[in-house]
Short mmCIF file of C-alpha atoms and ligand atoms in Angstrom, two decimals:
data_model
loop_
_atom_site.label_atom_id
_atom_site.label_comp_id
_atom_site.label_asym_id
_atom_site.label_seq_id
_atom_site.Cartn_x
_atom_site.Cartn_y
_atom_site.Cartn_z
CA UNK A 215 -76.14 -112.48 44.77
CA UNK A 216 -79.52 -113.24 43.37
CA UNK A 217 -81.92 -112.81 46.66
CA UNK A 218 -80.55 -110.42 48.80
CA UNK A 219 -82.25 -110.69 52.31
CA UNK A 220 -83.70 -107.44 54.09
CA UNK A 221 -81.16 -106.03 57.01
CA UNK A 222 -81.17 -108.01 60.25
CA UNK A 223 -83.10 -111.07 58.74
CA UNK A 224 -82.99 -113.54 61.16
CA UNK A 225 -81.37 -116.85 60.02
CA UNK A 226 -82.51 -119.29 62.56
CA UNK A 227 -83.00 -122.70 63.54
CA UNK A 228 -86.25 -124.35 65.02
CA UNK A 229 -86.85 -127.68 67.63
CA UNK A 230 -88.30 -128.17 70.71
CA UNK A 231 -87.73 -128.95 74.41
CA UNK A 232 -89.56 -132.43 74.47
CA UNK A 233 -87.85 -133.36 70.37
CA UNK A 234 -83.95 -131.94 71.80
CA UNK A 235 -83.61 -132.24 75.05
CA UNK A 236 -84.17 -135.86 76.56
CA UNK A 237 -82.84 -135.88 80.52
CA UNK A 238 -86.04 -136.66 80.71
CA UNK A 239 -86.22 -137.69 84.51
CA UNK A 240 -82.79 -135.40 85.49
CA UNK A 241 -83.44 -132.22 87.32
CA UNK A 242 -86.55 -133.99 89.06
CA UNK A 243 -88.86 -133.28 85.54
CA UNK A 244 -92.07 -134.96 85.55
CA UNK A 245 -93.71 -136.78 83.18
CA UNK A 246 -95.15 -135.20 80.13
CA UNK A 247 -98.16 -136.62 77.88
CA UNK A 248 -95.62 -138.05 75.68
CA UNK A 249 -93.58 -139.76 78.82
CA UNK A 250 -96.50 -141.18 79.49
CA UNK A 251 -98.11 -142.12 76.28
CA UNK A 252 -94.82 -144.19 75.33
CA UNK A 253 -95.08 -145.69 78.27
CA UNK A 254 -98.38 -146.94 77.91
CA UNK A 255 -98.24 -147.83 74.14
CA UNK A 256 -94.80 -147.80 72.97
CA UNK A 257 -96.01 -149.71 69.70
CA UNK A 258 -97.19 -146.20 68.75
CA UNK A 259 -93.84 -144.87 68.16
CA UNK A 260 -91.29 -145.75 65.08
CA UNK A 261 -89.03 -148.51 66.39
CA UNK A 262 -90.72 -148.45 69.80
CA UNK A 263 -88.26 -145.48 70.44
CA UNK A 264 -89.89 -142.89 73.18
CA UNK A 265 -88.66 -139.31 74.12
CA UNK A 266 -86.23 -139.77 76.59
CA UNK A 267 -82.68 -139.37 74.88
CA UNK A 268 -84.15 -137.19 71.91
CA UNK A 269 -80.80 -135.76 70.69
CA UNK A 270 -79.45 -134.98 74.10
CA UNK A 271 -79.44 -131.40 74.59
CA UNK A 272 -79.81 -131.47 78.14
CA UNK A 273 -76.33 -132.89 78.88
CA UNK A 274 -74.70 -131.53 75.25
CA UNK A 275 -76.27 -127.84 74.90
CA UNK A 276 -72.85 -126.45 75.07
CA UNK A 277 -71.65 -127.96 71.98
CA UNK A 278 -74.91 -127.86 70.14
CA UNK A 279 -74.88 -124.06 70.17
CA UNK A 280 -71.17 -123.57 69.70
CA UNK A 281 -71.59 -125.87 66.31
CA UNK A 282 -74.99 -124.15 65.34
CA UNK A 283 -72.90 -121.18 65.05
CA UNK A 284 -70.80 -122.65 63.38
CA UNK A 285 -73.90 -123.37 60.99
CA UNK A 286 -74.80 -119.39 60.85
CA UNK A 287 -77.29 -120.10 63.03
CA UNK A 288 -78.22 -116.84 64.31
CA UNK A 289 -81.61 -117.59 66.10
CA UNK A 290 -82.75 -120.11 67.78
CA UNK A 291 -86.17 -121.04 68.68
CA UNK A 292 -86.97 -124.11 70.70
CA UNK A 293 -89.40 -124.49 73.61
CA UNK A 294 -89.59 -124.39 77.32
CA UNK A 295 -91.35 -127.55 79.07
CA UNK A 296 -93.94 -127.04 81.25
CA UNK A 297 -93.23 -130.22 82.71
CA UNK A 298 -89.20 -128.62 83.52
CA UNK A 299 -90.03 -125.56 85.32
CA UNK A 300 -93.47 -126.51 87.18
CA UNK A 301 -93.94 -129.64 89.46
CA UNK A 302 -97.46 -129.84 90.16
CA UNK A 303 -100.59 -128.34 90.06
CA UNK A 304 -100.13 -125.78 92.53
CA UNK A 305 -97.58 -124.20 90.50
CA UNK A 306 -94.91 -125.68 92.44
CA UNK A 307 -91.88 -124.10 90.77
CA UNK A 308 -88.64 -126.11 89.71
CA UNK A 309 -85.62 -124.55 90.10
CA UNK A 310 -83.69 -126.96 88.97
CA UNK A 311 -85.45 -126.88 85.09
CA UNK A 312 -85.22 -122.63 85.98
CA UNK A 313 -81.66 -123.19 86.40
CA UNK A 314 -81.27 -125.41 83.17
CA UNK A 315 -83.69 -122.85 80.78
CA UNK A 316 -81.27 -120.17 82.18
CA UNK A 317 -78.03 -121.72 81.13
CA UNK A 318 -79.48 -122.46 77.85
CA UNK A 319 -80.46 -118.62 77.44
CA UNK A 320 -77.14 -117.12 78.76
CA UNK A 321 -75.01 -119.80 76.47
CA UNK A 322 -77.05 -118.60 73.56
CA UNK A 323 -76.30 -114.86 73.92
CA UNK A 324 -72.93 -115.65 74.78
CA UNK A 325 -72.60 -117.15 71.17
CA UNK A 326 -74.06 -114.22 70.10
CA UNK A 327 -77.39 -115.95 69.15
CA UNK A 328 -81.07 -114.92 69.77
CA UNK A 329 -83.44 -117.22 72.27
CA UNK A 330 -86.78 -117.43 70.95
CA UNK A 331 -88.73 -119.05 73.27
CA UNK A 332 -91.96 -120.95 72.91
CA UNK A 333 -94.53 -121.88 75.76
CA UNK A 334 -96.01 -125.41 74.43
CA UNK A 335 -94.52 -127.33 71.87
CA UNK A 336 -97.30 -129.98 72.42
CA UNK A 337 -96.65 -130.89 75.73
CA UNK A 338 -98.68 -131.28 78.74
CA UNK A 339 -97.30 -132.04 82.18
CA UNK A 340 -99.20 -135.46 83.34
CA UNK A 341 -100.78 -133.30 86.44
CA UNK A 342 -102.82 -131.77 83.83
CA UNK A 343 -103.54 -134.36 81.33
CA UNK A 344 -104.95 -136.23 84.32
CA UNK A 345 -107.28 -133.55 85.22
CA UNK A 346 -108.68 -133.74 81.23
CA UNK A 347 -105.61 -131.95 79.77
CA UNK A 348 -107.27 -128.91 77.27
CA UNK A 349 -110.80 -130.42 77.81
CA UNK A 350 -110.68 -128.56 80.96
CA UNK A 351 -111.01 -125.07 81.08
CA UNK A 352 -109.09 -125.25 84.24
CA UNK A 353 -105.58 -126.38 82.17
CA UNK A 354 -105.98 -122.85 80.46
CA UNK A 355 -105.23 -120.54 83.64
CA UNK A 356 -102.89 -123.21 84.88
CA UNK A 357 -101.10 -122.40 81.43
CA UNK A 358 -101.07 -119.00 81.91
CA UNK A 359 -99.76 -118.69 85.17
CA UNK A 360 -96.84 -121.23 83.88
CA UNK A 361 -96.20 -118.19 81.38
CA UNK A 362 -96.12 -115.86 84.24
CA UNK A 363 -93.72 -117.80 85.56
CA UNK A 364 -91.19 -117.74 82.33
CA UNK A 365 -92.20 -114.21 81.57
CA UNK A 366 -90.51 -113.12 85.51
CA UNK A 367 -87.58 -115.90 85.00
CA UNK A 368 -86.42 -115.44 81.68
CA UNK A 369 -88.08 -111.97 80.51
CA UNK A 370 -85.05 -109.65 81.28
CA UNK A 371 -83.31 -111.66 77.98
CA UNK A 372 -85.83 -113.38 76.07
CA UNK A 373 -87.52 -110.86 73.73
CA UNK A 374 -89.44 -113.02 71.47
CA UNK A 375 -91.93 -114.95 73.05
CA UNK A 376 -94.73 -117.59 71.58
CA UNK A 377 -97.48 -119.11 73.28
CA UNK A 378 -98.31 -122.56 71.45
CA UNK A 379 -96.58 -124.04 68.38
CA UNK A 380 -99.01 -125.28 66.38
CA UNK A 381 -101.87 -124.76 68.61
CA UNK A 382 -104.49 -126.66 65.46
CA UNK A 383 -102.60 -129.96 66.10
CA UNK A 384 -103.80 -130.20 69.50
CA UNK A 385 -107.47 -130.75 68.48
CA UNK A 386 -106.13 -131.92 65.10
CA UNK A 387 -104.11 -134.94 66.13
CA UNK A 388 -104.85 -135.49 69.63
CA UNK A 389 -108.73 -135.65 69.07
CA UNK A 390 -109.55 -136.37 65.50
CA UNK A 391 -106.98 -138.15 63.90
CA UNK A 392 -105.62 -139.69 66.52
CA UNK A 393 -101.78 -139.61 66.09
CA UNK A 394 -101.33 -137.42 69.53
CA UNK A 395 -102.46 -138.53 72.88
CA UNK A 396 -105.26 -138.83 74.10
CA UNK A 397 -106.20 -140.22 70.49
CA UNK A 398 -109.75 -140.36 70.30
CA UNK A 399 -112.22 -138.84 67.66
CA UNK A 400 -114.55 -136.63 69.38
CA UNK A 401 -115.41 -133.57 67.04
CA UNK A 402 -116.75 -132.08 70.25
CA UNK A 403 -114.19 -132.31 72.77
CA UNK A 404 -111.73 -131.01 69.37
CA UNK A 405 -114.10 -127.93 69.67
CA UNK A 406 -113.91 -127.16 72.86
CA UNK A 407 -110.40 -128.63 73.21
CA UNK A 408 -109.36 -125.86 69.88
CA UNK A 409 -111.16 -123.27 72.19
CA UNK A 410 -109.72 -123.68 75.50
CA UNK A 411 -105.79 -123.72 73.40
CA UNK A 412 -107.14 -120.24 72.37
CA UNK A 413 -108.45 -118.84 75.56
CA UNK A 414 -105.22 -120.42 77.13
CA UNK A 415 -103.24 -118.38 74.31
CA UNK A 416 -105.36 -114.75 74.92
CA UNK A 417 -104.44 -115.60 78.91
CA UNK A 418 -101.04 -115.90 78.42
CA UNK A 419 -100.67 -112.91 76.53
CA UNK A 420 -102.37 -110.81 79.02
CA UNK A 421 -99.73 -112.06 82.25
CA UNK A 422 -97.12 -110.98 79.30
CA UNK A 423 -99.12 -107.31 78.86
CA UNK A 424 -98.66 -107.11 82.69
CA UNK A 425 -95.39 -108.56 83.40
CA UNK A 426 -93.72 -105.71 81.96
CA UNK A 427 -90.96 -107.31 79.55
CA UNK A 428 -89.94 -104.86 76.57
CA UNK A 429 -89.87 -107.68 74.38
CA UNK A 430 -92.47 -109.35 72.13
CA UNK A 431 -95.25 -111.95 72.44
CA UNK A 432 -96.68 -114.26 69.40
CA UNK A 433 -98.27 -117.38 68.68
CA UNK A 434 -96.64 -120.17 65.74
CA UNK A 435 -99.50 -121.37 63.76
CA UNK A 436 -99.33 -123.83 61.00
CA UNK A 437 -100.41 -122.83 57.88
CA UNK A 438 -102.02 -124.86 55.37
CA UNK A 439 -102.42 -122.72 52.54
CA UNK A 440 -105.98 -124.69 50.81
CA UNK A 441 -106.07 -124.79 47.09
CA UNK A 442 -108.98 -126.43 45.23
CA UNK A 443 -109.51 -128.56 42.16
CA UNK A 444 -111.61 -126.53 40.14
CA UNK A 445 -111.34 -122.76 41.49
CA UNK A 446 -114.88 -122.28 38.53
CA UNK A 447 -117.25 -124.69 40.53
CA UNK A 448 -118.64 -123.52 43.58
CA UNK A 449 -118.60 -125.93 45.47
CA UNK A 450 -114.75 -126.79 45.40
CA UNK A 451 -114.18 -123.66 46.47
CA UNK A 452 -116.39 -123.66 48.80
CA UNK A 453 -114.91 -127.34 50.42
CA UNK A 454 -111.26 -125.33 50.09
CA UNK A 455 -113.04 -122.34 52.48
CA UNK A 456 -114.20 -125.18 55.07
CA UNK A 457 -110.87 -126.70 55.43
CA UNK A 458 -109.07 -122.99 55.65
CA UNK A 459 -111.55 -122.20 58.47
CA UNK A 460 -111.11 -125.58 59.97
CA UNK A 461 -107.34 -125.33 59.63
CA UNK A 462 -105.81 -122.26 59.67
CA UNK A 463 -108.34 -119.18 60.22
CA UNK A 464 -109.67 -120.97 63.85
CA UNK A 465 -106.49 -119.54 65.65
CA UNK A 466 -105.10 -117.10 63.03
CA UNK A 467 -108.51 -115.28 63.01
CA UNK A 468 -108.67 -115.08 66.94
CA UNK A 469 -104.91 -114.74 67.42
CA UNK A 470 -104.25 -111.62 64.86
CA UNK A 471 -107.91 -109.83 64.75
CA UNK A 472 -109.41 -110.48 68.03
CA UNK A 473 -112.27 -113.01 67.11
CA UNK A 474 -113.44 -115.35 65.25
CA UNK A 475 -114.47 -116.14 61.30
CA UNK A 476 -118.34 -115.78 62.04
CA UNK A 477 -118.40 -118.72 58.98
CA UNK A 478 -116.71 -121.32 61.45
CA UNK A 479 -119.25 -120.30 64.38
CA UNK A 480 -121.55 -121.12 61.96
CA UNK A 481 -120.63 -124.20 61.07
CA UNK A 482 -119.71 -125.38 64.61
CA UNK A 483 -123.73 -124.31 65.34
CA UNK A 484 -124.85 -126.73 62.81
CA UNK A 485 -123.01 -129.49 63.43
CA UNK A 486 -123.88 -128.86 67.45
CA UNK A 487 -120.45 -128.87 68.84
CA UNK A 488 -120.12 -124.99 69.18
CA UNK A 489 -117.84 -124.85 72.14
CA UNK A 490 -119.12 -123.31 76.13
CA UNK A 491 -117.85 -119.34 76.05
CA UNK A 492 -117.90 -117.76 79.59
CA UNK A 493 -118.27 -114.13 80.92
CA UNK A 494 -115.17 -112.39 80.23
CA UNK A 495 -113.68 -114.71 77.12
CA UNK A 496 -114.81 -112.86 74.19
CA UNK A 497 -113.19 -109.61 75.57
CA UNK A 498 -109.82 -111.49 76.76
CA UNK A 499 -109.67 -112.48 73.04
CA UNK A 500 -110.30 -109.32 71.65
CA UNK A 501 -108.38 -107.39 73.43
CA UNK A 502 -104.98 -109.49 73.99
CA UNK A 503 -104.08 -110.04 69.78
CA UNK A 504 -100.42 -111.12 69.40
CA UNK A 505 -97.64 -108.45 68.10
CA UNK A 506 -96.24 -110.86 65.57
CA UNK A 507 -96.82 -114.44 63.80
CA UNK A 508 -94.63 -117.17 63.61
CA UNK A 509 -95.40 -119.35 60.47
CA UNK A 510 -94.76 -122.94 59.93
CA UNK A 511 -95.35 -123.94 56.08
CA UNK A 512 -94.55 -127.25 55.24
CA UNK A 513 -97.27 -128.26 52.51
CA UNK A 514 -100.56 -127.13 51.18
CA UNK A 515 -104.10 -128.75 51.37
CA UNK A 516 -105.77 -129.95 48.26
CA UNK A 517 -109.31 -129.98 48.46
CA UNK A 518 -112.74 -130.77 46.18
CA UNK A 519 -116.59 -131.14 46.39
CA UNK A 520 -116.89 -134.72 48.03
CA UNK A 521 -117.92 -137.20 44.90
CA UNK A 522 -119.96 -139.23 47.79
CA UNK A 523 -121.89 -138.64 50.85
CA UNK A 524 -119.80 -138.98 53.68
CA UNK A 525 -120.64 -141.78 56.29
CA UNK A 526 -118.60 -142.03 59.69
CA UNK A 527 -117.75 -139.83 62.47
CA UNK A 528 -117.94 -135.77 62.47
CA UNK A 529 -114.53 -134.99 61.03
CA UNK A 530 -113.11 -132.35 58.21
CA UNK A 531 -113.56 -135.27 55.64
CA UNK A 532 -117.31 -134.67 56.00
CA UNK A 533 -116.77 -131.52 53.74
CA UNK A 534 -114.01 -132.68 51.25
CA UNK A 535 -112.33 -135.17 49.23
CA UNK A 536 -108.49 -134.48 48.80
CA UNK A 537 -107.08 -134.35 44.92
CA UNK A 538 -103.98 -135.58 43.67
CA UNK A 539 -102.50 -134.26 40.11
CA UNK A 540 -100.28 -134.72 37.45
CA UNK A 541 -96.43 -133.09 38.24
CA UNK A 542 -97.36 -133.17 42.40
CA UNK A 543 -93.96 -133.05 43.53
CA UNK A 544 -94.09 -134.87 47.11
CA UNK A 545 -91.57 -135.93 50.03
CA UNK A 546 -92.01 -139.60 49.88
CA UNK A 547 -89.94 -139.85 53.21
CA UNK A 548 -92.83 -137.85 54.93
CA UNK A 549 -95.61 -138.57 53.03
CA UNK A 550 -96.11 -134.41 52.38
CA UNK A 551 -97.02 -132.56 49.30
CA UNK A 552 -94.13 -129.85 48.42
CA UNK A 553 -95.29 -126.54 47.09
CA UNK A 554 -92.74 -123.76 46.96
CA UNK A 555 -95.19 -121.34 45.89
CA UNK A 556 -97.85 -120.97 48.75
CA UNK A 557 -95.04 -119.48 50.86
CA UNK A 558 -95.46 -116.35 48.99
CA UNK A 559 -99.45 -116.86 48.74
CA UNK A 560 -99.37 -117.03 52.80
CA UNK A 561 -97.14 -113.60 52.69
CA UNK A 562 -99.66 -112.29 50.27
CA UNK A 563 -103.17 -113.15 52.71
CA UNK A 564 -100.83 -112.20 56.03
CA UNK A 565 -100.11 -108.81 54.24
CA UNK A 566 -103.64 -108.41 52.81
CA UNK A 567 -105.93 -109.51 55.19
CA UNK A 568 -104.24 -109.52 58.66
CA UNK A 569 -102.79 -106.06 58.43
CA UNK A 570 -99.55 -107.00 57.02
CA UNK A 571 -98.29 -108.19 60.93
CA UNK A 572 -95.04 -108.63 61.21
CA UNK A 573 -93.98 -112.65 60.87
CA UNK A 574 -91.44 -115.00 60.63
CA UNK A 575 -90.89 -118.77 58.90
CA UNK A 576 -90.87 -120.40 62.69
CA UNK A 577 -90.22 -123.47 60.81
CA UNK A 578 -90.00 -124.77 57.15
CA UNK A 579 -87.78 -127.91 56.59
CA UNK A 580 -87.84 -131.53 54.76
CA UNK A 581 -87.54 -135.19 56.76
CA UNK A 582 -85.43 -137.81 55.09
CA UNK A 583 -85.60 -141.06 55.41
CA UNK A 584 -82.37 -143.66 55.97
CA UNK A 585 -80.29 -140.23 55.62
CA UNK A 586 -77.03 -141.67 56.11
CA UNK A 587 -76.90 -143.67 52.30
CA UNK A 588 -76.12 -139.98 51.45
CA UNK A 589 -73.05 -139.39 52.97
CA UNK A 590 -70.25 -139.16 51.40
CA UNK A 591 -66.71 -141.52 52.04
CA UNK A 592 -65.55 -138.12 54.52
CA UNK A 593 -68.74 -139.27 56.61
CA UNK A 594 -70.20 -136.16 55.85
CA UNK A 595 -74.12 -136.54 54.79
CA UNK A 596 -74.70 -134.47 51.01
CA UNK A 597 -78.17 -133.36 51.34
CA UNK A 598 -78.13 -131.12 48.15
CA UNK A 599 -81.77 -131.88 48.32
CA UNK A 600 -81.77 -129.89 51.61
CA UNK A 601 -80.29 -127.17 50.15
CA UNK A 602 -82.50 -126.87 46.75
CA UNK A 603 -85.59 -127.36 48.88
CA UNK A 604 -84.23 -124.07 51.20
CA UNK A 605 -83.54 -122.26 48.06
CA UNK A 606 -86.86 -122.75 46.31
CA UNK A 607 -88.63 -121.43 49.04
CA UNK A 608 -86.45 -118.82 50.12
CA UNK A 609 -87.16 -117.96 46.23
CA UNK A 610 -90.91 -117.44 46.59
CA UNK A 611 -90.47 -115.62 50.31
CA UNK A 612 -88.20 -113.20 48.52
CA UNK A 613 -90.82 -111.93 46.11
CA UNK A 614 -93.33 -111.97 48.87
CA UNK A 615 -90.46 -109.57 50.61
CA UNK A 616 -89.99 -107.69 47.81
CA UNK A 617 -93.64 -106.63 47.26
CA UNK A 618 -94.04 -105.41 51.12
CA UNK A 619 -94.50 -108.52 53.46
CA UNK A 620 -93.44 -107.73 56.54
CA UNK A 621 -91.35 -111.28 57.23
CA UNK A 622 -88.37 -111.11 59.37
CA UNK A 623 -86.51 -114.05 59.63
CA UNK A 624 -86.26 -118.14 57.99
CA UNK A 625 -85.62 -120.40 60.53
CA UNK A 626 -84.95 -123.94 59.54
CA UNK A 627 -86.88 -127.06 61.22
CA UNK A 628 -84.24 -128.41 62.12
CA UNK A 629 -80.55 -126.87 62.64
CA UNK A 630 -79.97 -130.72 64.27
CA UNK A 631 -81.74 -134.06 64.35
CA UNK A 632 -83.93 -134.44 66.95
CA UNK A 633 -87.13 -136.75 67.74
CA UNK A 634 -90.16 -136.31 66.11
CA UNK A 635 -93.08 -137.43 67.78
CA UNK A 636 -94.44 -140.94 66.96
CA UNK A 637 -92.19 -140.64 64.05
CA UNK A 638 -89.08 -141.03 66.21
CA UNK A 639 -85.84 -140.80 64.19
CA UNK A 640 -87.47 -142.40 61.32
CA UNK A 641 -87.16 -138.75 59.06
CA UNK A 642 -83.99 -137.07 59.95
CA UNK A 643 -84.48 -132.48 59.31
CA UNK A 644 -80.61 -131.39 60.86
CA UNK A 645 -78.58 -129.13 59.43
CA UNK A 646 -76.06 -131.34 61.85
CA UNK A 647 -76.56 -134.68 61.73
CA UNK A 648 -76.61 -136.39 65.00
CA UNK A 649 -75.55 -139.80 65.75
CA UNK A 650 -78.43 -140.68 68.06
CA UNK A 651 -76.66 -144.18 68.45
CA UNK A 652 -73.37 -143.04 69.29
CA UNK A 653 -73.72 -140.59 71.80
CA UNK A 654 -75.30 -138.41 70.08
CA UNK A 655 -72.00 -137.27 67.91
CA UNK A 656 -72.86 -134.56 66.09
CA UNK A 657 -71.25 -133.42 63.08
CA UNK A 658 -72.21 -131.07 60.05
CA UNK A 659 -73.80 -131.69 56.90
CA UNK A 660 -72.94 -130.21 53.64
CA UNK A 661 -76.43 -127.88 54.48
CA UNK A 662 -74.79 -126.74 57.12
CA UNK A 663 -71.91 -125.36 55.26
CA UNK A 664 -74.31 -123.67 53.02
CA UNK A 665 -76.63 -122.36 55.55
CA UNK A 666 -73.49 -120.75 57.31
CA UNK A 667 -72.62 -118.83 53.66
CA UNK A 668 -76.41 -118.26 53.32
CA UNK A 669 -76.17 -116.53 56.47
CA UNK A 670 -72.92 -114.65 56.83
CA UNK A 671 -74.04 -113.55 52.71
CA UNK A 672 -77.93 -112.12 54.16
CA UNK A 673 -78.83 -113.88 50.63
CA UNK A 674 -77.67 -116.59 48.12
C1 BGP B 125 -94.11 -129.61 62.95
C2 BGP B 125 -93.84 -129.64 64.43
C3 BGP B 125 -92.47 -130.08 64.79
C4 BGP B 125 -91.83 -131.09 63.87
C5 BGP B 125 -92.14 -130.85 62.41
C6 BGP B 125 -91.74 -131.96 61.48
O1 BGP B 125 -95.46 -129.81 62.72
O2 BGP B 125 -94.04 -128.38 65.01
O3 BGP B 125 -92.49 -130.45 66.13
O4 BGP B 125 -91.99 -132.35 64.35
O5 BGP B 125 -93.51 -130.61 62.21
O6 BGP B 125 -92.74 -132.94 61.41
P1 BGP B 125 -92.51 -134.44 61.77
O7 BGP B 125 -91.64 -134.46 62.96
O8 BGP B 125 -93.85 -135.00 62.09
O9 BGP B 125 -91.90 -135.07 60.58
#
């Protein structure tokens, strides 16, 4: 064994509620953003394919967790839909999604596998996207007393707990880029939108302070380690220190110390779109910090001086022009840089300048394309390419390990196929491939037989 694993590392497996599930109108759910979104512009979406089937888990949990096991899954993290467990905006609650989120938990433990449960996995009931979704302040208690409500349901077996998944994405995509609903660019309402995620985040982990559950809350941020072209000239570093504040330190910052980089404040003053704080916020962040990080790395940032002035709307591009090089290795099916070796420089910055907090991979994982011209005459799909990409990382989290990081677990994004966003089925993650087609048949991939041995070995 080359890479042996530290005792109790958590082999896991990552998806969400709204990507697995589907039964998207069974146990009276209502509608989410993206139930609504795809109904409204279901050109937006690969294939015109929307969120309702997703990969079945509703109707098939069962056998998803008995052949996840199978997989040496030994975690598994998905998310718990707002729009499943809470009917309206009263706080109506639904028994019927409790009684779902319930069976899932128990069947997991059964099988001998850990629930790690995450509170928004980019998914707003309608009742609150009408009311202005995050714009709102409003949506922020409204999320928090939706935590409550998990927290008193679930609490007595869920011990790791997350807020948001990717809580950057909601300004990010929803109000810059515009690849999330409500897709507009409005650097202001992303500030204040960014904010409100954040209060909503500090909130939650107060009703889990008071709740009284022994186990543990955290938040999954996305990190974006930001590398520029020409680390001698000023001001490419200085465009790679915009984008980290932009990207990664505007929750990490809050999230882990208490507050926020005084550089971003700054910046948000000068571009006018520092966000409304009321009485009380400032100490709700400070004093409700998260007891561990989950960490999604799936590619780096590349970042320069901008060559020309920037015309268009407020938006990171203002400050930076992306480089390509020589030897960039990239996923072609996703469109995504790949760069082993920032796993261990995100170890390195979580262990030296967040107090070495305790974390775990939440998800790392690589989308391919038209997966199926890689299986093999058995019907089984050969994604050696799955496996070296695991490896390579595993390599570089390893070293980070083995110099003092304090990471606890891997988990894989995804242990099955599942729906991803306006991508649909296009890029396919599984360690099980599922036959979204044919009633959602699942079967395993060679990765899966490897991820078992990974696991059962703690190493490879
Ligand atoms: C992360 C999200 C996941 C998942 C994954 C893969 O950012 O948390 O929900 O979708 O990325 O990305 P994609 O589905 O866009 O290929």
């Amino acid at each position: 064994m080359d890479y042996q694993f530290p005792e109790g590392f958590l082999w896991g497996g990552a998806s969400s509620g709204p990507q697995s599930e589907g039964g998207s109108t069974e146990g009276d759910r209502v509608m989410s953003e993206w139930d609504y979104w795809f109904s409204k512009e279901p050109e937006r979406f690969y294939r015109q394919v929307g969120p309702s089937v997703t990969s079945d888990f509703y109707h098939k949990y069962p056998e998803y967790i008995e052949k996840m096991k199978a997989a040496g899954v030994k975690s598994y993290r998905t998310s718990i839909q707002w729009s499943r467990v809470i009917r309206d905006c009263d706080g109506t609650v639904n028994e019927d999604g409790i009684q779902f989120y319930n069976q899932v938990i128990d069947e997991l433990i059964r099988n001998g596998i850990e629930p790690m449960m995450c509170l928004h996995h980019f998914d707003l009931p309608l009742y609150w996207v009408e009311k202005g979704g995050f714009e709102n302040r409003e949506t922020a208690y409204a999320f928090a007393r939706f935590a409550a409500v998990c927290f008193g349901r679930f609490g007595d077996r869920v011990k790791y707990w997350t807020t948001f998944n990717e809580p950057v994405i909601i300004p990010e995509t929803g109000y810059l880029y515009q690849r999330h609903y409500p897709a507009v660019c409005d650097a202001g309402k992303a500030a204040a939108v960014g904010y409100h995620v954040q209060l909503a985040s500090s909130l939650a982990v107060a009703e889990f302070r008071k709740s009284g559950c022994d186990g543990k809350i955290g938040i999954i941020i996305n990190l974006t380690p930001t590398y520029c072209e020409n680390p001698e000239k000023a001001e490419d570093r200085r465009a790679a220190e915009i984008l980290d504040l932009i990207f990664n330190r505007s929750f990490l910052d809050p999230s882990v110390k208490g507050e926020y980089p005084v550089e971003l404040k700054e910046l948000l003053e000068a571009e006018g779109i520092l966000p409304e704080v009321s009485e009380g916020d400032r100490e709700m962040i400070r004093e409700n910090t998260v007891d561990y990080l989950g960490v999604n790395y799936y590619h780096p940032r590349r970042a320069k001086a901008r060559t020309t002035v920037y015309e268009g709307p407020l938006m990171p591009e203002k400050y930076y022009e992306p480089y390509e090089f020589e030897g960039q290795k990239m996923n072609t099916s996703r469109g995504w840089e790949i760069y082993e070796p920032a796993i261990y420089d995100i170890a390195m910055n979580l262990k030296e300048n967040y107090g070495n907090i305790p974390w775990y991979i939440s998800e790392n994982g690589m989308g391919i394309q038209d997966e199926e011209q890689f299986m093999g005459a058995d019907g089984m799909v050969e994604d050696d390419y799955r496996i070296e990409f695991i490896k390579e990382h595993l390599t570089y989290l390893h070293k980070a390990i083995e110099e003092g990081c304090n990471c606890f677990g891997y988990h894989l994004w995804s242990p099955f196929d599942c729906w991803s966003w306006t991508n649909a089925y296009k890029n396919r993650y599984g360690l099980l491939r599922v036959d979204i087609y044919d009633g959602c048949k699942i079967t395993m991939k060679k990765s899966a037989h490897w991820f078992r041995k990974l696991s059962e070995n703690n190493g490879f």
